[in-house]
Coordinates of C-alpha atoms in Angstrom, one line a residue:
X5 CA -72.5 18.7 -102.3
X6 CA -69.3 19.7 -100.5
X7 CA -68.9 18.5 -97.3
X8 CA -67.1 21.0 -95.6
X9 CA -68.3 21.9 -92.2
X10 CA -68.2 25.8 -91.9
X11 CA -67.3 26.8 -88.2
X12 CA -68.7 30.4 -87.5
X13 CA -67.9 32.7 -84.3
X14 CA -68.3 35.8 -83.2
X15 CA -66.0 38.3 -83.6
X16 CA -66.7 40.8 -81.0
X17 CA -66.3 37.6 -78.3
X18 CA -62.9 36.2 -79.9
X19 CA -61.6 40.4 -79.4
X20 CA -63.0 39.8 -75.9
X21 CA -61.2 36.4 -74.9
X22 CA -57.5 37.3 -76.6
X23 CA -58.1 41.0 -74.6
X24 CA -58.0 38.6 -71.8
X25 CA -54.7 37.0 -72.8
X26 CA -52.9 40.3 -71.5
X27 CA -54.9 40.1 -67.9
X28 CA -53.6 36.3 -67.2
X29 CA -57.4 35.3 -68.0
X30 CA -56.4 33.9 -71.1
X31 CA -56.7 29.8 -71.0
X32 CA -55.7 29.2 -74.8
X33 CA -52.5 27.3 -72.7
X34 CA -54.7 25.3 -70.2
X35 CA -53.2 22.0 -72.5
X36 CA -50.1 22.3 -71.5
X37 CA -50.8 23.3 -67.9
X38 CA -52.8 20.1 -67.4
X39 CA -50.0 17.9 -69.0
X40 CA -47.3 19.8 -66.7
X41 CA -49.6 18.9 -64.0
X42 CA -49.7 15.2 -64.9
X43 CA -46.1 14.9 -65.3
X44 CA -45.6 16.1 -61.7
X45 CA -47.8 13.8 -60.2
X46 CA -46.6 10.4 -62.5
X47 CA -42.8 11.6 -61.8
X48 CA -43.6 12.5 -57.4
X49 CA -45.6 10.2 -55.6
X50 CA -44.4 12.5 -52.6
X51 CA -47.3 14.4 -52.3
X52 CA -45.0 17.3 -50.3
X53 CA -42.8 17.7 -52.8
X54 CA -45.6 17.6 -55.9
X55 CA -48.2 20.2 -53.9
X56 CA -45.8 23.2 -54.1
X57 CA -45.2 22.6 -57.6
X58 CA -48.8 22.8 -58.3
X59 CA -49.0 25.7 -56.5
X60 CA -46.6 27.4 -58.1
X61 CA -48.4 26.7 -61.6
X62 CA -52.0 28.3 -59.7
X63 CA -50.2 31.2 -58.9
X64 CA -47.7 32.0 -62.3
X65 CA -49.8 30.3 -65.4
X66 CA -53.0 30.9 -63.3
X67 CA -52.7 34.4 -61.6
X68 CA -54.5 33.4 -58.5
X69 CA -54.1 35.8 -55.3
X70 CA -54.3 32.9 -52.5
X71 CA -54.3 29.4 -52.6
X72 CA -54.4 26.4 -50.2
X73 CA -54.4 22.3 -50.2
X74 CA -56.3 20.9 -47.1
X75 CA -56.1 17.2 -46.2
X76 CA -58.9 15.7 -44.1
X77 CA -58.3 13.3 -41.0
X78 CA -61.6 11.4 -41.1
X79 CA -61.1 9.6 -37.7
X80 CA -60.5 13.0 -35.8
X81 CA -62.8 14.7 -38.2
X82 CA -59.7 17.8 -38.3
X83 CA -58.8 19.5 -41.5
X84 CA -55.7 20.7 -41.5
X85 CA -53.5 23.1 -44.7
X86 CA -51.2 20.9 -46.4
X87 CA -49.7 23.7 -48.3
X88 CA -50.5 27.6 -49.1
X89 CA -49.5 30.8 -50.9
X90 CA -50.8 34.2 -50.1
X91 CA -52.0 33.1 -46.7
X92 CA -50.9 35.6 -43.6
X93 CA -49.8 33.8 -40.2
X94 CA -53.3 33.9 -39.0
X95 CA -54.8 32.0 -41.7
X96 CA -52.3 29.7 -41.8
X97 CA -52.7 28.8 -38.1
X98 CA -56.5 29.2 -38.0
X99 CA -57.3 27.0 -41.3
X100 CA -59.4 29.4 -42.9
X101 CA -58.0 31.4 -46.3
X102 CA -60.9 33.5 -46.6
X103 CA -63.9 35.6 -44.8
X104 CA -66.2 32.8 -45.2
X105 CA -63.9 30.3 -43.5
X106 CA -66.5 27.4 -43.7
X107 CA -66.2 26.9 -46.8
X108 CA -63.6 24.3 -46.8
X109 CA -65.6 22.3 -44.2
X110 CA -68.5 22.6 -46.5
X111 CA -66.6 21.0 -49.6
X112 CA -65.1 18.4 -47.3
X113 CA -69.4 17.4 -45.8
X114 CA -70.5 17.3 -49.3
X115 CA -68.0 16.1 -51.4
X116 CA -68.8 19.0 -53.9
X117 CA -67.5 21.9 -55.3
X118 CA -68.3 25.7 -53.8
X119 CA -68.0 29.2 -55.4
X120 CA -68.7 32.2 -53.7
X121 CA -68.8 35.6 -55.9
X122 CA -68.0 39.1 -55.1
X123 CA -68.9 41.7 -57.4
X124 CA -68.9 45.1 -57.9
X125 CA -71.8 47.2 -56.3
X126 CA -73.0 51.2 -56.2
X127 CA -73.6 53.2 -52.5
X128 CA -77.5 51.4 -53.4
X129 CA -76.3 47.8 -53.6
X130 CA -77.0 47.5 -56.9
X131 CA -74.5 45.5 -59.2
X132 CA -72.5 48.2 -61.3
X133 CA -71.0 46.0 -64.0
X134 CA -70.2 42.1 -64.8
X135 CA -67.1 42.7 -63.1
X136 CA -66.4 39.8 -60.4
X137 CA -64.5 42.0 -57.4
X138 CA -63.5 38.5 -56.4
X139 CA -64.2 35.0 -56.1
X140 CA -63.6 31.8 -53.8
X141 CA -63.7 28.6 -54.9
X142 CA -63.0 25.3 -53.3
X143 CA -63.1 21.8 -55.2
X144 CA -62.9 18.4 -53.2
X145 CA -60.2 15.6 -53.6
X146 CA -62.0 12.5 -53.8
X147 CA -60.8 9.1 -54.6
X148 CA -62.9 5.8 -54.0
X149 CA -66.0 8.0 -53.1
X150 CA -63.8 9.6 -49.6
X151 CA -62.9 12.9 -49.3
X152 CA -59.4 13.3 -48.5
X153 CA -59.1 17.3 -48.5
X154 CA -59.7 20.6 -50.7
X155 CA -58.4 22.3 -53.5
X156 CA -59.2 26.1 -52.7
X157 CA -58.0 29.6 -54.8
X158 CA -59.2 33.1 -54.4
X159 CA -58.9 35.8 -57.9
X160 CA -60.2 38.9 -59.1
X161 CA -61.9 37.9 -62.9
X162 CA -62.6 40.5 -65.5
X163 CA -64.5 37.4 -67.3
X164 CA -67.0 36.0 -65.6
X165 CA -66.8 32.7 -67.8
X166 CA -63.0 32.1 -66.8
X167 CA -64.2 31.3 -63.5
X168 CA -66.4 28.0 -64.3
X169 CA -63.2 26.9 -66.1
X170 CA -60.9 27.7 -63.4
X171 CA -63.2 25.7 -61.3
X172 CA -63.0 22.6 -63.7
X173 CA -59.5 23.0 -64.3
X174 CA -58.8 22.6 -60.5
X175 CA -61.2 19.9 -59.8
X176 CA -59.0 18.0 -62.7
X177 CA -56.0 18.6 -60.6
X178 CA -57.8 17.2 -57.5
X179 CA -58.6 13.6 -59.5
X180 CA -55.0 13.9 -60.3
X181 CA -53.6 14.2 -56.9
X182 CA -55.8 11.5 -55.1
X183 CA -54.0 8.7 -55.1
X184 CA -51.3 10.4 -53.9
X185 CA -53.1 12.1 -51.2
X186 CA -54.5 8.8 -50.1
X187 CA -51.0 7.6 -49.6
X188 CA -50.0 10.5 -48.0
X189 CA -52.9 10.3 -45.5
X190 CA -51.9 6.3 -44.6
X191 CA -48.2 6.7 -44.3
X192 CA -48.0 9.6 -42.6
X193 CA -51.4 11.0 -41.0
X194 CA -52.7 7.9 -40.3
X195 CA -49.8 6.7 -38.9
X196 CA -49.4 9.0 -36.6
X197 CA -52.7 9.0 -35.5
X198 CA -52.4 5.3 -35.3
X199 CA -48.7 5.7 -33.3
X200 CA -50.9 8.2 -31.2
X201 CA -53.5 5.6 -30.0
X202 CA -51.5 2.8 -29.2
X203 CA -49.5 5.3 -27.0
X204 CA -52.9 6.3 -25.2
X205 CA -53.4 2.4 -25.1
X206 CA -50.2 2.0 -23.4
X207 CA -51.2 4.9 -21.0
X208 CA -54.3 3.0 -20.1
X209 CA -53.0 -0.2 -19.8
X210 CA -50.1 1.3 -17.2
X211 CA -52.7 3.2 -15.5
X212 CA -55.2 0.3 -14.8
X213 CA -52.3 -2.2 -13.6
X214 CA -50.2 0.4 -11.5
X215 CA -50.2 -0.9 -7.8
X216 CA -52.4 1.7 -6.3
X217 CA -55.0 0.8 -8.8
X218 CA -55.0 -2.7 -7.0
X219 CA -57.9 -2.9 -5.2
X220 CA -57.6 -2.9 -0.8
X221 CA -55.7 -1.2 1.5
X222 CA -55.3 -3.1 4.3
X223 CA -51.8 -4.0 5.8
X224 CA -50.9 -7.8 3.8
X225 CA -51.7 -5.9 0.6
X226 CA -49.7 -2.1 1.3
X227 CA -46.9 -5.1 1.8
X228 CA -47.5 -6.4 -1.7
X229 CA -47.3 -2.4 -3.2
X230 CA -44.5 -1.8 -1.7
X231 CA -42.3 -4.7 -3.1
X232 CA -43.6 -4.8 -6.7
X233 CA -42.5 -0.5 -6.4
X234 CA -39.0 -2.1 -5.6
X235 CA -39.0 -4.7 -8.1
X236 CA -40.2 -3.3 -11.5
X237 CA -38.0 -1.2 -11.6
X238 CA -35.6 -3.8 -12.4
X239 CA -35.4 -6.8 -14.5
X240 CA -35.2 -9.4 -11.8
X241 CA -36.8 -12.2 -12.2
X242 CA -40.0 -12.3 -10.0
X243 CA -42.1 -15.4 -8.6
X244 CA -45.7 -14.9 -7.6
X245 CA -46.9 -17.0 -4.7
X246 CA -50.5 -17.5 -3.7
X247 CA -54.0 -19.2 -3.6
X248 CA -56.2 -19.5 -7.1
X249 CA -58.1 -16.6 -6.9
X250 CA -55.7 -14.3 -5.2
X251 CA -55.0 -11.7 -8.3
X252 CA -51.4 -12.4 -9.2
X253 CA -51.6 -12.0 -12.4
X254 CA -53.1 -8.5 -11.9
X255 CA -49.5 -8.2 -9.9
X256 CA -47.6 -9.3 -12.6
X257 CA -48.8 -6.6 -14.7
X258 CA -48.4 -4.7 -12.7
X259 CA -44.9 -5.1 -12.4
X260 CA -44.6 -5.0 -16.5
X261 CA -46.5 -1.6 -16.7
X262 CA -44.5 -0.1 -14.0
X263 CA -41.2 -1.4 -15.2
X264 CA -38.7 0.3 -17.4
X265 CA -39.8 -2.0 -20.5
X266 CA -43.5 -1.0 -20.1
X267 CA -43.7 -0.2 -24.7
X268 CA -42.7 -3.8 -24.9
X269 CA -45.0 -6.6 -25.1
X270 CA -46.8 -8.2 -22.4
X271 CA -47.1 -12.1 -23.0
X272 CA -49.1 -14.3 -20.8
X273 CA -49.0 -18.2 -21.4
X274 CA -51.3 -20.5 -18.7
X275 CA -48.8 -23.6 -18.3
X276 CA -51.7 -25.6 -16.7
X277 CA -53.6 -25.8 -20.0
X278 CA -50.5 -26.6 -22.3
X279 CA -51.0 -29.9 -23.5
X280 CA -47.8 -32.2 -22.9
X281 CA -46.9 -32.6 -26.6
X282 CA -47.6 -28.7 -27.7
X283 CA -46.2 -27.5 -24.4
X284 CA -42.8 -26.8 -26.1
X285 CA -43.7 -25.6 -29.6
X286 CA -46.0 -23.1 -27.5
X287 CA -43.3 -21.5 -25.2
X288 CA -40.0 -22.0 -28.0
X289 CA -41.8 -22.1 -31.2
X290 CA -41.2 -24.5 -34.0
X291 CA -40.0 -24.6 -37.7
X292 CA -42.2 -25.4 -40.6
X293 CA -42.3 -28.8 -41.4
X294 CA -40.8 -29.9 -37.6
X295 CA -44.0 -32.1 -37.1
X296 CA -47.3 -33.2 -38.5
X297 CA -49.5 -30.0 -38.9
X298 CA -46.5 -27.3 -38.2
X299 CA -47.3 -25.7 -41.8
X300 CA -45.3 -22.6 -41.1
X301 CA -42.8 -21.4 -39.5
X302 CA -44.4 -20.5 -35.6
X303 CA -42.6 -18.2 -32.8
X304 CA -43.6 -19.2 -29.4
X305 CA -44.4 -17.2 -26.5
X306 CA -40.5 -16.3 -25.5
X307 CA -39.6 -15.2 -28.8
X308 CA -43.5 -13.4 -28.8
X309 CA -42.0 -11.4 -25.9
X310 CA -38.9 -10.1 -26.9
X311 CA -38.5 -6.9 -25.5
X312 CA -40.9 -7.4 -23.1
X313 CA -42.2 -9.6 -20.2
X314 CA -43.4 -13.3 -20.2
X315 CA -45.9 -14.3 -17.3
X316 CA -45.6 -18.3 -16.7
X317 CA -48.9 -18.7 -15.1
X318 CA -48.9 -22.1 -13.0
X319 CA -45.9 -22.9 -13.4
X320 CA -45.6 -25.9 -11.4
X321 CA -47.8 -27.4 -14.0
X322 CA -45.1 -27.7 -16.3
X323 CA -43.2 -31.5 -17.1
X324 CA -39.3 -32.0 -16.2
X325 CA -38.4 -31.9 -19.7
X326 CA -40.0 -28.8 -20.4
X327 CA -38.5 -27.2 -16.8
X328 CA -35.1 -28.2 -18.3
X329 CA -35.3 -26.1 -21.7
X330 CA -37.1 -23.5 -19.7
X331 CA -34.2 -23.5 -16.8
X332 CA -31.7 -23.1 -20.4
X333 CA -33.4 -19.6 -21.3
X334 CA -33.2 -18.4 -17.3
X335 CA -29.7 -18.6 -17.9
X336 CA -29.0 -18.2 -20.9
X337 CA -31.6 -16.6 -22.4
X338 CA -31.7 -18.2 -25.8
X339 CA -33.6 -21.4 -27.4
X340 CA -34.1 -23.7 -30.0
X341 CA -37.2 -23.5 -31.9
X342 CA -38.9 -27.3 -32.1
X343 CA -37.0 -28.8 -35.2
X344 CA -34.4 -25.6 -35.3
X345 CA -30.8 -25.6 -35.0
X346 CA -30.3 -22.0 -34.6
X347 CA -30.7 -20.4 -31.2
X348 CA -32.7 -17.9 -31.0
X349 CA -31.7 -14.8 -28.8
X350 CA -34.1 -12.9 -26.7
X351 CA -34.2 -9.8 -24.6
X352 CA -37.4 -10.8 -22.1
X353 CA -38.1 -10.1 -18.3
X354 CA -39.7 -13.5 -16.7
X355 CA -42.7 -13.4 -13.9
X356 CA -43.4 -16.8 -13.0
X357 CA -46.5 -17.5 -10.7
X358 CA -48.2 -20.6 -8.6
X359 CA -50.4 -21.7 -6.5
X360 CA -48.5 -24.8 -5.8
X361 CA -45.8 -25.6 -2.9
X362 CA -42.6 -25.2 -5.3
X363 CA -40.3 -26.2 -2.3
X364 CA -42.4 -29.3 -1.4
X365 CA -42.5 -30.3 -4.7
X366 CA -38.5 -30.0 -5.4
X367 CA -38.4 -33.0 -2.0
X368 CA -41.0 -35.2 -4.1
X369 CA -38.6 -34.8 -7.5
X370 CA -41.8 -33.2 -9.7
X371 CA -40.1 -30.0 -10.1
X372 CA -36.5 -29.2 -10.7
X373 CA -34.4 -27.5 -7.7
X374 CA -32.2 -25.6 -10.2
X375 CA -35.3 -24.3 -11.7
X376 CA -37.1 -23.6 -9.1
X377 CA -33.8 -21.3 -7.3
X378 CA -33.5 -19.6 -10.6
X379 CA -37.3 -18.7 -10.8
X380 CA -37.4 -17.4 -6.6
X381 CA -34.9 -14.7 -7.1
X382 CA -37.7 -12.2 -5.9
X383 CA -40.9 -13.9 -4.4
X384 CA -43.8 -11.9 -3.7
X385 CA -46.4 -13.7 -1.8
X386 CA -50.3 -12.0 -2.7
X387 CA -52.1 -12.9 0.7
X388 CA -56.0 -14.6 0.5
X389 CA -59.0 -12.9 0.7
X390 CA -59.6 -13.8 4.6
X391 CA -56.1 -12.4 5.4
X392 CA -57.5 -8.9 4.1
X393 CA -59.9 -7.5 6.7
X394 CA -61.8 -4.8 5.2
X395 CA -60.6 -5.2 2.0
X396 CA -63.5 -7.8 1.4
X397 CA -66.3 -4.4 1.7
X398 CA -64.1 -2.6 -0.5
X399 CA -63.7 -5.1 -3.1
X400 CA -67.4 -5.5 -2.9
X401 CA -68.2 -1.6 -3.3
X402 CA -65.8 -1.8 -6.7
X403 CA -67.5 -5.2 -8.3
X404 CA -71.3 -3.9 -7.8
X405 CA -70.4 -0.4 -9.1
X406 CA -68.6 -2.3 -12.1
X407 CA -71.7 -5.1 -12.3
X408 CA -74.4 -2.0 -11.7
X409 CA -73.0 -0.4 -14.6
X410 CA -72.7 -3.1 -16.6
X411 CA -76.3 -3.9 -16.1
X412 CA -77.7 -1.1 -16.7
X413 CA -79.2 -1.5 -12.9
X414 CA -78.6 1.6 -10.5
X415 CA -77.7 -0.5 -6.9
X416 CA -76.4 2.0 -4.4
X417 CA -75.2 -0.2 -1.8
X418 CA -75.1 -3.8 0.5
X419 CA -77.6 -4.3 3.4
X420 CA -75.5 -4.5 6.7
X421 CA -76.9 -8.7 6.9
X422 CA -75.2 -8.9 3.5
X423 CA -71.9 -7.2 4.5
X424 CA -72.0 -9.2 7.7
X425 CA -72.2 -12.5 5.8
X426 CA -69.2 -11.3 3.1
X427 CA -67.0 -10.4 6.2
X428 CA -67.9 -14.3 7.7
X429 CA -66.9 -16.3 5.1
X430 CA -63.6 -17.7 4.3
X431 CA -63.2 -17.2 0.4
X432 CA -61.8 -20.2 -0.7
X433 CA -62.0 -18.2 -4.0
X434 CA -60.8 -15.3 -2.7
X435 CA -61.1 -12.5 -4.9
X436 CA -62.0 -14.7 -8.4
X437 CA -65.0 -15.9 -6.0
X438 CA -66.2 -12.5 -4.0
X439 CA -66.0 -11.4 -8.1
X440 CA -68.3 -14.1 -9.5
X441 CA -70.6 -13.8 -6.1
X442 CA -71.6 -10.0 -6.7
X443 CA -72.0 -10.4 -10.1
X444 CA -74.8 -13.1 -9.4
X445 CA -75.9 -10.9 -6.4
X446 CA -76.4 -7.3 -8.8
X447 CA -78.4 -10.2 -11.2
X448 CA -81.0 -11.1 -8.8
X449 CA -81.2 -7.8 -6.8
X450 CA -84.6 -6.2 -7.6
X451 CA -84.2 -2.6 -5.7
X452 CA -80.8 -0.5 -5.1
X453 CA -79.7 -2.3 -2.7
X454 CA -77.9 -6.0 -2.5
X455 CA -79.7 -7.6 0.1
X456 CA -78.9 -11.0 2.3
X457 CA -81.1 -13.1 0.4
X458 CA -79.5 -11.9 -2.8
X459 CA -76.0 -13.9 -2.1
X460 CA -75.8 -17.5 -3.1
X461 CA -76.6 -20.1 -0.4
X462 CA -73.5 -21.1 0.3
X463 CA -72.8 -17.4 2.3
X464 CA -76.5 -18.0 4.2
X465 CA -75.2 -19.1 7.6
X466 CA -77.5 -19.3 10.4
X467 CA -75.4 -17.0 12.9
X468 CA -76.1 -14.3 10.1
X469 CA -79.0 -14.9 8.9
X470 CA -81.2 -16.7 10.8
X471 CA -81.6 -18.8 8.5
X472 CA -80.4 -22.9 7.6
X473 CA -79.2 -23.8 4.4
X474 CA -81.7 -24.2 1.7
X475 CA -84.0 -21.7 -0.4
X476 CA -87.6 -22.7 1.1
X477 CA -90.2 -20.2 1.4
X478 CA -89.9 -20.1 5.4
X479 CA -86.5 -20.0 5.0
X480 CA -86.8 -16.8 2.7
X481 CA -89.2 -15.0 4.6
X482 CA -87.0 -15.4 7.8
X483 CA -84.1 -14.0 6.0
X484 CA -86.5 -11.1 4.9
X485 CA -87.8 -10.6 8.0
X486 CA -84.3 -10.5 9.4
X487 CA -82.6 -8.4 7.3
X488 CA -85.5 -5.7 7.6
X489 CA -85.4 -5.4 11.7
X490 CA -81.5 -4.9 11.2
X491 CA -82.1 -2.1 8.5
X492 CA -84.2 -0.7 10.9
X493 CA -82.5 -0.7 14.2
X494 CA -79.6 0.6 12.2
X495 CA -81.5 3.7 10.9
X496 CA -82.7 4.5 14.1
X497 CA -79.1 3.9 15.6
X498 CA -80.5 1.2 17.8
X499 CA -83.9 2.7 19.2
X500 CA -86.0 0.2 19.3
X501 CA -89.3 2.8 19.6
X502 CA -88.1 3.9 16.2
X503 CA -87.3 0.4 14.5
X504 CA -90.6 -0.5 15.5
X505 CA -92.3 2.4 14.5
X506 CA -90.9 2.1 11.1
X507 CA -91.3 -1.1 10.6
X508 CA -95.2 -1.0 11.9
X509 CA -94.5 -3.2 14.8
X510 CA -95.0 -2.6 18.7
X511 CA -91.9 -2.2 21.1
X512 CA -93.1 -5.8 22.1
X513 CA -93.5 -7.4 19.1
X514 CA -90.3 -6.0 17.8
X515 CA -88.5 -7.3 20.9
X516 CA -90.1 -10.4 20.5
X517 CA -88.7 -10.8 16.8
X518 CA -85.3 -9.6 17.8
X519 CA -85.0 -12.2 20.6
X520 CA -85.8 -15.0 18.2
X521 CA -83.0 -14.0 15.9
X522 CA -80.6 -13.0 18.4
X523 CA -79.9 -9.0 17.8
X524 CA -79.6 -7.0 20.7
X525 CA -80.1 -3.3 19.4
X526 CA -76.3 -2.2 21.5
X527 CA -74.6 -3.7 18.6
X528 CA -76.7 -0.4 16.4
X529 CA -75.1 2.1 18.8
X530 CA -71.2 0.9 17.6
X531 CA -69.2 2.8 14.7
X532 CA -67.9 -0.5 13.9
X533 CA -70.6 -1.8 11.3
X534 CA -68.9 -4.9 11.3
X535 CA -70.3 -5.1 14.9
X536 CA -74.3 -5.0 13.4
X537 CA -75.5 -8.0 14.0
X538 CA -76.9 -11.1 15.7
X539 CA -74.9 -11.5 19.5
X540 CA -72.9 -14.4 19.9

């Protein structure tokens, strides 16, 4: 038997198809159009310099009218034309290539392919011949499962059946062009987007730590304003003075954020916690192999800074050998790495800050008088928390929104009791302290409002509370009992027919309650609410 396979065909459809040839529908050539394709895309990584090229080939070998590549930003969610032909101004700028202009964000949502068909059609509606008056296609480029953008054309077929092939042919071209897509999309989209955000970070960061943004207003802190306004705008170096607690290293970024070299880094090393024998490989860095354990090559916090600002926090905490290679980069401003012979040259603002005496320690020999001349070229001095009047209430207000918030609790405001003790006390803490008290206060509130009893014991004085130390139940229910008449008298703006009536008491027994506790209802009829309170 012969074993020759007879291939038959019809001959009215082969007429049909080379007819075609002559209308640009003929795809007898689609070989050599996919292998041109190829060869761009091996020999042009670029994608901008491949796309136009494979444009060109959709519009000459392929007769399409319009045609656009779309790449898709997936963190903004955007999707934006690449390239285009037969687009007008409009479409360009407005994304869309075609009446239905969704279609591209349809393709990009379902990562699959869309036609839309116009045909032909009598004054009825009803189709008049196969004839396609147009169709839109779009075909995803996908690589690892993501969709990175769209493929899209727009033609007029006289065969229907070209169109399914067109359709395939294009979403070959898309499988071809991912990679490179994907690379354009990191090195240049992504980048941007990613230059974009650490600009808005920037922003941020200079917004939260510009002077005005420190909380208070009262006279010792305006004095603080005004002098880091003078000094960032130089590279002098700075010295912060001040209790633990105080906020200076809020002032020292301040100063960075505000200061001509706000893009550079901002490094902060704690000097107190450096151990002795890491205390120099930490600020100068060291060289691989310099000691036991230095495994690579490490650049300390100087080097870290380059550009930018160091912030010595606790400085006095540092040893006289370390104060001697530190007093080399103040002048110098170049190092040794630990185990290095090369200096290493840096470009870096210093902000140096204490808590300590750095004059009495120079007398007692524990910190070098060079140093410390070199570090007090500008001292700023950040005042403690009992030198700040009103500041305290403020400071309050801002923690128990912040607290509140974080919470998920909704406290309005502080009972007068509880502003009268926070306006008593001497924060040896200062502002670290009043911080860590609210927080525990907005904890144990259990209404809107943060109340006497609600501040830890060591604010429960007897002048304002009526109360000794200690969380007994009479001791409680005194402070309760307190803190009510006062909320009263203050409503009533020191009527003490209205306290009582509110409180469900008799003029007497009201006066009776107030006399134990010591509140005359004159201090009610003051603006001052610092005045609310127990008499002296």
């Amino acid at each position: 038997m012969d074993d020759t396979t007879v291939l038959t065909f019809d001959v009215d459809d082969f007429v049909e198809e080379f007819s075609h040839c002559f209308t640009g529908e003929c795809r007898v050539s689609v070989l050599p159009v996919l292998y041109k394709i190829s060869q761009i895309n091996a020999n042009a990584a670029d994608l901008a310099r491949s796309l136009p090229i494979i444009l060109g080939v959709m519009r000459q070998h392929l007769k399409m009218q319009r045609g656009m590549v779309t790449l898709y930003d997936r963190h903004s969610g955007s999707i934006f034309i690449q390239d285009s032909f037969g687009l007008d101004e409009a479409e360009k700028t407005s994304g869309a290539y075609a009446p239905d202009g969704g279609i591209t964000a349809k393709v990009v949502e379902s990562g699959k392919a869309v036609v839309v068909q116009h045909r032909d059609a009598d004054a009825d509606g009803q189709r008049k011949s196969s004839r396609i008056k147009s169709a839109l296609f779009c075909v995803p480029i996908v690589h690892a499962k993501r969709v990175l953008g769209t493929i899209g054309a727009e033609r007029v077929y006289m065969n229907p059946r070209l169109l399914r092939q067109d359709v395939e042919l294009l979403a070959m071209v898309a499988s071809m062009i991912a990679p490179a897509a994907e690379l354009y999309l990191m090195e240049n989209v992504d980048k941007v987007r990613q230059e974009h955000e650490a600009r808005r970070i920037k922003a941020a960061l200079k917004e939260r730590f510009r002077p005005s943004n420190i909380i208070g207003s009262s006279k010792p802190i305006q004095d603080v304003y005004a002098l880091i306004e003078k000094v960032a705008a130089t590279k002098a170096t700075v010295l912060i003075l001040g209790e633990s607690g105080v906020g200076k290293e809020l002032v020292a970024n301040a100063i960075h954020y505000n200061s001509p070299t706000a893009e550079g880094p901002m490094v902060t090393s704690n000097c107190a916690a450096l151990p002795e024998n890491l205390a120099e490989s930490e600020l100068f860095g060291h060289e691989k192999g310099s000691f036991t354990g230095a495994l690579a090559q490490h650049k300390g916090c100087f080097e870290q800074a380059d550009g930018g600002t160091i912030f010595l926090d606790e400085v006095g905490e540092l040893s006289l050998p370390i104060q001697a290679k530190l007093l080399r980069v103040l002048q110098q401003r170049k190092f040794e790495r630990v185990g290095g012979s090369k200096p290493v040259k840096v470009d870096v603002r210093i902000i140096a800050a204490t808590n300590r005496n750095l004059a009495e320690m120079v007398e007692r020999g524990t910190f070098r008088e060079d140093l410390y001349y070199r570090l007090n070229v500008f001292p700023i001095t950040v005042p403690p928390l009992r030198e700040r009047g009103s500041d305290v209430i403020t400071l309050a207000d801002h923690f128990v929104t912040r607290f509140s918030k974080a919470s998920g609790k909704s406290i309005k405001r502080i009972s007068t009791p509880a502003l009268n003790m926070l306006m008593s006390y001497h924060w040896p803490g200062n502002v670290r302290e009043l911080e860590n008290v609210i927080e525990r206060s907005v904890i144990l509130s259990e209404d809107d409002v943060i109340h006497a009893y609600d501040l830890p014991p060591s604010l429960q004085m007897p002048k304002e509370s009526g109360t000794a130390f200690g969380v007994s139940l009479e001791s409680k229910l005194r402070a309760v009992e307190y803190e009510m008449i006062v909320e009263a008298l203050k409503t009533s703006n020191g009527h003490i027919g209205d306290a009582a009536q509110e409180l469900g008491l008799t003029r007497r027994m009201l006066g009776v309650r107030m006399e134990r506790y010591g509140i005359s209802y004159k201090s009610f009829r003051s603006a001052d609410p610092r005045k609310w309170g127990p008499e002296a």
